[in-house]
Amino acid sequence: MADTKREIERKYEGPPAGGDAPLPDLTDVPGVSGVIDKGVAELDATYYDTADQRLATASLTLRRRTGGDDAGWHLKLPVSEGVRDEIRAPLSDTVPEDLTALVRSRIREAELVPVVRLLSARDIRHLVDASGTLLAEVSVDRVRAERLSGGAGSAEWTEIEVELADDGDPAFLDKVEKKLRKAGIKRSASASKLAKALEDTAPRKPEKPEKAEKPEKAAKPEKAEKAGKPEKAGKAGTADKAATTDKVADASKATATAAKPEPPVSTPHTAGAHILTYVRDQRDAIVELDPAVRRDVPDSVHRMRVATRRLRSTFRSYGKILDRTVTDPIGVELKWLAAELGVDRDQEVLTEHLTAALDDLPSDLVTGPVQARLSTWSGARRSGSRQRLIAVLDGKRYLDLLTTLDTLVAGPPLQEAASKKPGKVIAKAVRKDFKKVADLVGEALELPPGSERDLAMHDARKKAKRTRYAAEAATPALGEPAADLVKSMKSLQTLLGDHQDSVMVRGSLRELATEAHEEGENAFTYGVLYGRAEQRAAAVEAALPGEWEAIEGQGAV
């Protein structure tokens, strides 16, 4: 079974391999009372990746290592600069399935193969305080790298690592670094040993031969000159659109190509470039959150679900920029994924609301084993939804969706309006969404309290969310007006969300009360909670007219 360790470390350059790598006296570092020599460990690590290095491109590393006190399989996921989560699994001959699953969104159906072997002689020292508590581990690593695929190069170097002790203060690393810098030791230019190994062992490109002097050009006949000219391109749209549609339809065959990183995006100047930047960010968020969702990291399911909704909303709001004959089928798949993510997320939110409501009740209003029943009810549903969600993430439909998104980003189905300046095109789309919100809120306010109004308010909430996402995508182009609309739509979404939460909570309370009654338990507390939830919904309905009047007065972009 894999376990996780948060790794906070910094790497520094050492002298050339074979030379001395003296460290300064680290007892001078504030807080350090002793430096304990722990000897030299011989480490042998083989790193795995796809043939086109998809893990390395995403700054992920997967290795099988022997030697030292943590032999086994290690998968390192970046968290922030100098911070990674290391997922560990016991030593085995093949890549553990648990770890393969965590990189599935990156590798898709590609095979993991050995790419580099690193042999390291690690000279270890422990920095401890006056009580003997470990503050950090400092190691001087003499490394030899051997390329195992994509070439046969080798390289040697020395580097210094400073790794913070578990639960240590990251500021301590600054104190160590100050001492190292004074000794002339500087940060490593490579983010990891693997990155340096891949760079230093990569096949060398052959030197270009010197250009020979060009002979004088003979005059070309007029006909040949005309034949060499390309034909004028037709109006943007039709041909490109058909080609892009074919690309997306055939996306499952393009995994290897689509998984390659796109070139850096320059500052967008057109409506299409602005929207594509937003689309790319959401695609990246889905892929990057996949391991966190599998590990059940708090809030990860919610964040992935938001990314899918943002993408789908963007496709619908900006149909004048991205061809909806191409994006609508992708939107269907995104809706499916959001629904699957919602099975887990909705149960999580419901449990939080019910638990908080129960905690707020005076003890004399709690009769029977309410907390125990709530825990059993929630646990049974969450366990089932977790298993289902993992099956979804391992399934072909989800992986095909990721590949389709890659293909769309690589060859976007741009409409004619995409080449125009962003101001008018994007603002028009946002205003259109805002008008739909206004219509739905107006309809809800005209209805009497009851199930029809509940449904109308839920529809208004969904439309407010879509408008918020449209305004988010528009903010880099439109500035403060779009940012203000994001805030107002978020406020409206929160208010209407509180109402919808009340609707869902009341449904769950009816279910719990029925179960309790069938078991011969007192259902009084569920009725009290139901009444309180009903009051919260009424408070939202009373506040909505004033809230909407303020938003409508502000207007759209």
XYZ file of C-alpha atoms in Angstrom:
557
model
C 0.000 0.000 0.000
C 1.408 3.423 -0.984
C 2.001 6.109 1.623
C 2.752 9.827 1.250
C 5.530 12.062 2.554
C 5.710 15.833 2.013
C 9.246 16.634 0.854
C 10.620 20.169 1.222
C 14.173 20.498 -0.053
C 16.628 22.645 -1.951
C 19.385 21.551 -4.308
C 22.760 23.188 -4.794
C 25.590 22.742 -7.246
C 28.721 20.971 -6.102
C 32.176 20.940 -7.713
C 32.841 18.752 -10.784
C 32.615 14.991 -10.191
C 35.755 13.644 -8.595
C 36.585 16.886 -6.808
C 36.126 17.792 -3.199
C 32.763 19.041 -2.015
C 33.534 20.704 1.286
C 30.645 22.083 3.267
C 31.020 25.112 5.526
C 30.711 24.672 9.275
C 26.919 24.367 9.578
C 26.995 24.609 13.384
C 27.095 28.368 12.710
C 23.558 28.209 11.308
C 21.135 29.759 13.854
C 19.326 27.018 15.757
C 21.869 24.291 14.945
C 23.710 22.810 17.922
C 25.284 19.834 16.224
C 26.103 18.237 12.867
C 25.987 14.431 13.001
C 27.844 12.437 10.343
C 25.528 9.582 9.245
C 27.978 7.983 6.812
C 27.701 7.255 3.095
C 24.731 5.468 1.495
C 25.014 3.817 -1.922
C 21.812 4.437 -3.889
C 20.753 2.797 -7.153
C 17.687 4.331 -8.802
C 16.040 3.569 -12.125
C 13.639 6.236 -13.403
C 10.604 5.358 -15.492
C 8.732 7.459 -18.043
C 7.044 7.188 -21.419
C 9.205 7.122 -24.532
C 8.351 10.786 -25.177
C 8.975 11.751 -21.509
C 5.489 12.913 -20.550
C 6.199 12.646 -16.830
C 9.412 14.651 -17.051
C 7.629 17.315 -19.102
C 5.136 17.687 -16.239
C 7.949 17.689 -13.598
C 6.849 14.293 -12.246
C 9.371 11.598 -11.367
C 8.817 7.872 -10.913
C 11.679 5.683 -9.743
C 12.601 2.301 -8.309
C 15.414 2.708 -5.789
C 17.497 0.375 -3.678
C 19.920 1.345 -0.939
C 19.403 3.802 1.909
C 16.585 3.586 4.430
C 13.676 4.109 2.003
C 14.183 1.498 -0.702
C 11.127 1.026 -2.896
C 9.114 2.842 -5.542
C 8.786 6.619 -5.291
C 6.470 8.889 -7.270
C 7.101 12.611 -6.752
C 4.313 15.071 -7.519
C 5.138 18.812 -7.598
C 3.272 20.993 -5.083
C 5.198 24.266 -5.377
C 8.805 25.329 -5.878
C 10.993 23.075 -3.749
C 7.968 21.178 -2.386
C 6.828 17.755 -3.592
C 4.616 14.971 -2.352
C 6.485 11.683 -2.460
C 4.177 8.680 -2.825
C 5.942 5.503 -1.734
C 5.252 1.860 -2.475
C 7.128 -1.324 -1.474
C 9.919 -2.674 -3.661
C 8.739 -4.881 -6.530
C 9.921 -5.882 -9.997
C 7.209 -3.973 -11.873
C 5.684 -0.530 -11.465
C 2.995 -0.757 -8.750
C -0.527 -0.319 -10.106
C -1.263 2.289 -7.412
C 1.472 4.528 -8.798
C 0.609 3.872 -12.436
C -2.936 5.024 -11.710
C -1.640 8.303 -10.259
C 0.070 9.180 -13.561
C -2.683 7.842 -15.818
C -3.893 11.313 -16.831
C -0.382 12.009 -18.146
C 0.581 8.739 -19.787
C -2.894 7.580 -20.972
C -2.284 4.234 -22.697
C 1.464 4.686 -23.181
C 3.926 2.233 -21.620
C 6.233 3.190 -18.762
C 9.825 2.212 -19.593
C 13.211 2.691 -17.864
C 14.771 5.935 -19.123
C 17.678 6.725 -16.782
C 19.687 4.953 -14.074
C 21.295 7.035 -11.339
C 24.036 5.650 -9.097
C 24.659 7.951 -6.138
C 27.125 7.920 -3.264
C 25.273 10.000 -0.645
C 27.340 11.478 2.197
C 24.734 12.339 4.843
C 24.779 14.790 7.743
C 21.997 15.594 10.212
C 21.539 19.105 11.558
C 20.092 18.924 15.087
C 19.079 21.425 17.752
C 20.108 21.498 21.430
C 17.617 18.730 22.302
C 18.887 16.472 19.529
C 15.782 17.025 17.374
C 16.443 16.729 13.637
C 16.118 20.072 11.801
C 17.306 19.071 8.335
C 19.311 16.491 6.458
C 22.210 17.724 4.341
C 23.732 15.366 1.812
C 26.551 15.593 -0.688
C 25.650 13.347 -3.635
C 28.214 12.125 -6.161
C 26.051 11.002 -9.066
C 26.600 8.956 -12.197
C 23.764 8.936 -14.766
C 23.325 6.308 -17.490
C 20.804 6.750 -20.275
C 18.624 3.641 -20.764
C 16.357 4.750 -23.629
C 16.465 7.445 -26.257
C 20.247 7.326 -26.338
C 23.230 5.825 -24.548
C 24.939 8.784 -22.938
C 26.306 9.105 -19.427
C 27.188 11.977 -17.116
C 28.679 12.615 -13.685
C 28.261 15.477 -11.238
C 28.139 16.379 -7.579
C 25.277 18.180 -5.870
C 24.194 19.158 -2.392
C 20.688 18.587 -1.025
C 19.170 20.158 2.071
C 15.893 18.474 3.078
C 13.746 19.874 5.864
C 12.803 17.482 8.675
C 9.155 16.422 8.921
C 6.984 19.231 10.331
C 9.971 21.596 10.253
C 9.797 25.342 9.674
C 10.572 26.121 5.980
C 12.243 29.361 7.116
C 15.069 27.220 8.499
C 16.131 26.419 4.933
C 16.735 30.137 4.353
C 19.198 30.159 7.253
C 21.080 27.177 5.829
C 21.105 28.714 2.366
C 22.562 31.965 3.672
C 25.491 29.998 5.099
C 25.976 28.028 1.871
C 25.910 31.156 -0.267
C 28.605 32.762 1.869
C 30.716 29.697 1.092
C 30.176 30.224 -2.647
C 27.647 27.416 -3.050
C 24.749 28.325 -5.360
C 21.385 26.812 -6.207
C 21.246 24.076 -8.827
C 20.018 25.100 -12.251
C 18.121 21.795 -12.539
C 14.901 21.117 -10.646
C 15.822 17.466 -10.005
C 18.495 14.860 -10.596
C 16.351 13.357 -13.332
C 16.026 16.668 -15.168
C 19.795 17.120 -15.121
C 20.393 13.524 -16.165
C 18.031 13.774 -19.123
C 19.661 16.994 -20.248
C 23.263 15.870 -19.782
C 22.796 12.433 -21.394
C 20.650 13.541 -24.317
C 22.032 12.636 -27.755
C 24.135 15.460 -29.123
C 22.892 17.113 -32.280
C 25.389 16.824 -35.126
C 27.213 20.033 -35.880
C 26.027 21.768 -39.002
C 28.592 21.691 -41.814
C 29.895 25.030 -43.010
C 27.809 26.413 -45.804
C 29.420 26.289 -49.202
C 29.396 29.377 -51.317
C 26.170 29.579 -53.256
C 26.461 29.531 -57.040
C 24.792 32.334 -58.900
C 21.113 31.640 -59.425
C 19.909 31.125 -62.937
C 16.937 33.199 -63.950
C 13.707 31.245 -63.598
C 11.224 31.085 -66.441
C 8.078 33.080 -65.776
C 5.817 29.986 -65.772
C 7.926 28.125 -63.251
C 7.990 31.177 -61.011
C 4.193 31.351 -61.042
C 3.864 27.635 -60.403
C 5.987 27.976 -57.275
C 3.643 30.489 -55.655
C 1.130 29.141 -53.160
C -2.531 29.626 -53.903
C -4.348 32.240 -51.861
C -6.002 30.865 -48.768
C -9.768 31.016 -48.753
C -11.838 32.687 -46.067
C -10.989 31.366 -42.613
C -13.590 29.036 -41.240
C -14.924 26.329 -43.555
C -11.837 24.307 -44.440
C -10.195 24.769 -41.060
C -13.461 23.869 -39.340
C -13.827 20.594 -41.222
C -10.219 19.660 -40.590
C -10.539 20.409 -36.890
C -13.758 18.393 -36.622
C -11.947 15.420 -38.128
C -9.101 15.887 -35.654
C -11.380 15.877 -32.636
C -13.405 12.918 -33.893
C -10.198 10.960 -34.364
C -8.667 12.142 -31.097
C -8.310 8.693 -29.562
C -5.701 7.881 -32.241
C -3.676 11.005 -31.499
C -2.698 10.357 -27.878
C 1.066 10.385 -28.367
C 0.990 13.584 -30.407
C -1.537 15.364 -28.207
C 0.357 14.587 -25.028
C 3.358 16.607 -26.175
C 3.557 20.080 -24.607
C 2.375 23.025 -26.640
C 4.802 25.886 -27.266
C 4.664 28.800 -24.809
C 1.710 31.093 -25.421
C 2.494 34.745 -26.097
C 0.351 37.566 -24.756
C -3.045 37.151 -26.469
C -4.202 39.951 -28.755
C -7.286 38.415 -30.354
C -10.587 37.184 -28.977
C -9.651 33.625 -29.901
C -6.279 33.778 -28.163
C -7.882 35.066 -24.937
C -10.490 32.308 -24.809
C -7.998 29.595 -25.760
C -5.751 30.643 -22.868
C -8.678 30.087 -20.497
C -9.560 26.762 -22.144
C -5.963 25.584 -21.874
C -5.829 26.502 -18.186
C -8.931 24.430 -17.439
C -7.658 21.450 -19.448
C -4.407 21.628 -17.467
C -6.321 21.825 -14.177
C -8.247 18.615 -14.926
C -5.075 16.695 -15.788
C -3.118 18.046 -12.812
C -5.922 17.374 -10.312
C -6.380 13.757 -11.377
C -3.785 12.333 -8.912
C -5.202 14.423 -6.059
C -8.729 13.152 -6.742
C -7.476 9.554 -6.744
C -5.721 10.201 -3.414
C -8.870 11.799 -1.977
C -7.086 15.081 -1.232
C -9.563 17.515 0.380
C -11.365 19.780 -2.107
C -9.716 18.093 -5.126
C -12.982 16.616 -6.440
C -14.671 19.998 -6.180
C -11.823 21.758 -7.998
C -11.789 19.232 -10.845
C -15.546 19.516 -11.171
C -15.266 23.310 -11.359
C -12.664 22.997 -14.142
C -14.995 20.766 -16.184
C -17.850 23.232 -15.680
C -15.689 26.175 -16.649
C -14.723 24.435 -19.867
C -18.280 23.491 -20.761
C -19.550 26.979 -19.949
C -16.813 28.555 -22.058
C -17.717 26.414 -25.053
C -21.370 27.450 -24.724
C -20.789 31.135 -23.999
C -18.215 31.694 -26.719
C -19.779 29.853 -29.640
C -18.943 32.796 -31.894
C -15.266 32.092 -31.217
C -15.092 28.283 -30.957
C -17.252 26.286 -33.366
C -20.013 24.606 -31.361
C -20.451 21.815 -33.893
C -17.063 20.665 -32.573
C -17.326 21.730 -28.925
C -20.909 20.614 -28.188
C -20.028 16.884 -28.296
C -17.089 17.609 -25.980
C -19.478 19.517 -23.729
C -21.632 16.390 -23.438
C -18.614 14.448 -22.204
C -17.672 17.213 -19.777
C -21.212 17.195 -18.393
C -20.929 13.440 -17.889
C -17.607 13.832 -16.061
C -18.969 16.628 -13.852
C -21.936 14.428 -12.942
C -19.648 11.538 -12.005
C -17.502 13.861 -9.900
C -20.677 15.246 -8.363
C -21.740 11.876 -6.975
C -18.851 12.111 -4.538
C -18.807 15.876 -4.079
C -22.552 16.256 -3.457
C -22.440 13.597 -0.752
C -19.449 15.344 0.817
C -21.267 18.711 0.868
C -24.490 17.203 2.210
C -22.633 15.518 5.047
C -20.873 18.773 5.943
C -24.178 20.676 6.050
C -25.989 18.036 8.081
C -23.112 17.680 10.533
C -22.886 21.452 11.038
C -26.650 21.730 11.506
C -26.621 18.939 14.093
C -23.700 20.551 15.949
C -25.694 23.793 16.183
C -28.631 22.126 17.909
C -28.929 22.363 21.720
C -28.354 18.953 23.275
C -31.935 18.777 24.617
C -33.218 18.805 21.003
C -31.157 15.764 20.020
C -33.011 12.519 20.656
C -31.810 9.098 19.573
C -28.580 8.031 17.833
C -28.713 10.832 15.242
C -24.953 11.300 14.877
C -24.328 7.571 14.512
C -27.052 7.223 11.872
C -25.713 10.226 9.960
C -22.184 8.759 9.971
C -23.407 5.353 8.788
C -25.603 6.901 6.088
C -22.800 9.142 4.814
C -20.082 6.503 4.968
C -22.076 3.943 2.995
C -22.811 6.399 0.191
C -19.323 7.905 0.098
C -17.645 4.513 -0.026
C -19.715 3.500 -3.018
C -19.223 6.813 -4.806
C -15.437 6.703 -4.293
C -15.201 3.276 -5.891
C -17.324 4.436 -8.792
C -15.257 7.592 -9.291
C -11.956 5.699 -9.417
C -13.478 3.352 -12.004
C -14.461 6.410 -14.062
C -10.920 7.830 -13.938
C -9.506 4.470 -15.043
C -12.043 4.140 -17.855
C -11.579 4.643 -21.580
C -14.306 7.294 -21.835
C -12.488 9.641 -19.446
C -9.065 9.078 -21.035
C -10.534 9.659 -24.496
C -11.997 12.941 -23.227
C -8.559 14.086 -22.045
C -7.084 13.247 -25.438
C -9.908 15.082 -27.201
C -9.204 18.178 -25.106
C -5.508 17.945 -25.995
C -6.402 17.769 -29.668
C -8.804 20.702 -29.407
C -6.153 22.887 -27.762
C -3.567 21.871 -30.371
C -5.931 22.569 -33.289
C -8.779 24.820 -32.075
C -11.958 25.090 -34.209
C -11.816 28.872 -34.492
C -14.655 30.877 -35.985
C -14.180 34.045 -38.022
C -14.818 36.231 -34.949
C -11.819 34.643 -33.196
C -9.412 36.790 -35.211
C -11.060 40.044 -34.120
C -10.048 42.261 -31.224
C -11.328 40.861 -27.930
C -13.276 43.875 -26.637
C -16.514 43.733 -28.615
C -16.666 39.983 -29.287
C -16.081 38.864 -25.703
C -18.171 41.627 -24.111
C -21.131 40.752 -26.322
C -21.005 37.110 -25.214
C -20.903 38.098 -21.529
C -23.837 40.513 -21.895
C -25.867 37.776 -23.564
C -25.279 35.451 -20.600
C -26.143 38.211 -18.129
C -29.505 38.801 -19.848
C -30.352 35.109 -19.447
C -29.610 35.342 -15.727
C -31.871 38.391 -15.460
C -34.730 36.561 -17.176
C -34.430 33.513 -14.913
C -34.212 35.526 -11.694
C -37.268 37.497 -12.785
C -39.213 34.288 -13.409
C -38.244 32.888 -9.989
C -39.331 36.051 -8.189
C -42.774 35.903 -9.811
C -43.452 32.358 -8.575
C -44.947 31.566 -5.150
C -42.839 29.592 -2.633
C -42.774 25.897 -3.439
C -41.164 23.320 -5.669
C -41.571 25.366 -8.874
C -39.788 28.337 -7.338
C -37.084 26.004 -5.974
C -36.464 24.711 -9.491
C -36.476 28.203 -11.024
C -33.959 29.447 -8.462
C -31.746 26.446 -9.155
C -31.844 27.234 -12.902
C -30.931 30.854 -12.155
C -28.030 29.668 -10.028
C -26.650 27.519 -12.854
C -26.917 30.417 -15.294
C -25.234 32.777 -12.807
C -22.380 30.293 -12.553
C -22.025 30.172 -16.335
C -22.001 33.970 -16.511
C -19.376 34.094 -13.793
C -17.128 31.739 -15.755
C -17.669 33.747 -18.948
C -16.656 36.902 -17.059
C -13.591 35.113 -15.625
C -12.434 34.252 -19.138
C -13.135 37.843 -20.192
C -11.298 39.564 -17.338
C -7.790 39.618 -18.932
C -9.315 41.288 -21.993
C -11.965 43.556 -20.411
C -10.375 44.351 -17.061
C -12.249 45.763 -14.071
C -15.820 45.646 -15.455
C -15.490 41.887 -16.038
C -13.833 41.399 -12.642
C -16.726 43.260 -10.977
C -19.217 41.028 -12.773
C -17.344 37.943 -11.521
C -17.813 39.211 -7.954
C -21.502 40.003 -8.355
C -22.256 36.665 -10.039
C -20.335 34.842 -7.318
C -22.417 36.655 -4.688
C -25.649 35.724 -6.480
C -24.436 32.151 -6.978
C -23.662 31.853 -3.256
C -27.092 33.125 -2.243
C -28.917 30.822 -4.646
C -26.545 28.001 -3.668
C -27.572 28.365 -0.024
C -31.155 27.937 -1.153
C -30.366 24.831 -3.192
C -28.376 23.372 -0.298
C -31.481 23.767 1.858
C -33.536 21.901 -0.734
C -31.015 19.033 -0.820
C -30.645 18.916 2.972
C -34.416 18.658 3.445
C -34.547 15.749 1.015
C -31.787 13.940 2.903
C -33.469 14.607 6.245
C -36.694 13.015 4.986
C -34.657 9.960 3.978
C -32.876 9.782 7.336
C -36.101 10.251 9.268
C -37.718 7.392 7.357
C -34.769 5.085 8.096
C -34.811 6.053 11.776
C -38.556 5.458 12.043
C -38.266 2.019 10.435
C -35.624 1.115 13.046
C -37.914 2.231 15.859
C -35.874 5.376 16.643
C -37.255 8.775 17.600
C -37.381 11.003 14.480
C -38.001 14.256 16.381
C -34.516 15.717 15.744
C -34.785 15.242 11.979
C -37.996 17.263 12.033
C -36.305 20.075 13.973
C -33.438 20.140 11.467
C -35.909 20.120 8.581
C -37.701 23.141 10.001
C -34.456 25.059 10.401
C -33.449 24.270 6.818
C -36.840 25.496 5.633
C -36.312 28.772 7.511
C -32.940 29.284 5.831
C -34.534 28.836 2.426
C -37.217 31.384 3.277
C -34.523 33.859 4.386
C -32.768 33.485 1.026
C -36.007 34.037 -0.866
C -36.647 37.177 1.165
C -33.137 38.520 0.467
C -33.106 37.745 -3.271
C -35.070 40.787 -4.562
C -32.719 43.277 -2.869
C -29.611 41.358 -3.902
C -30.741 41.191 -7.501
C -31.743 44.859 -7.618
C -28.186 45.847 -6.632
C -26.640 43.503 -9.227
C -29.000 44.551 -12.008
C -28.260 48.208 -11.253
C -24.557 47.534 -11.710
C -25.221 45.876 -15.069
C -22.963 43.718 -17.206
C -19.659 44.642 -18.889
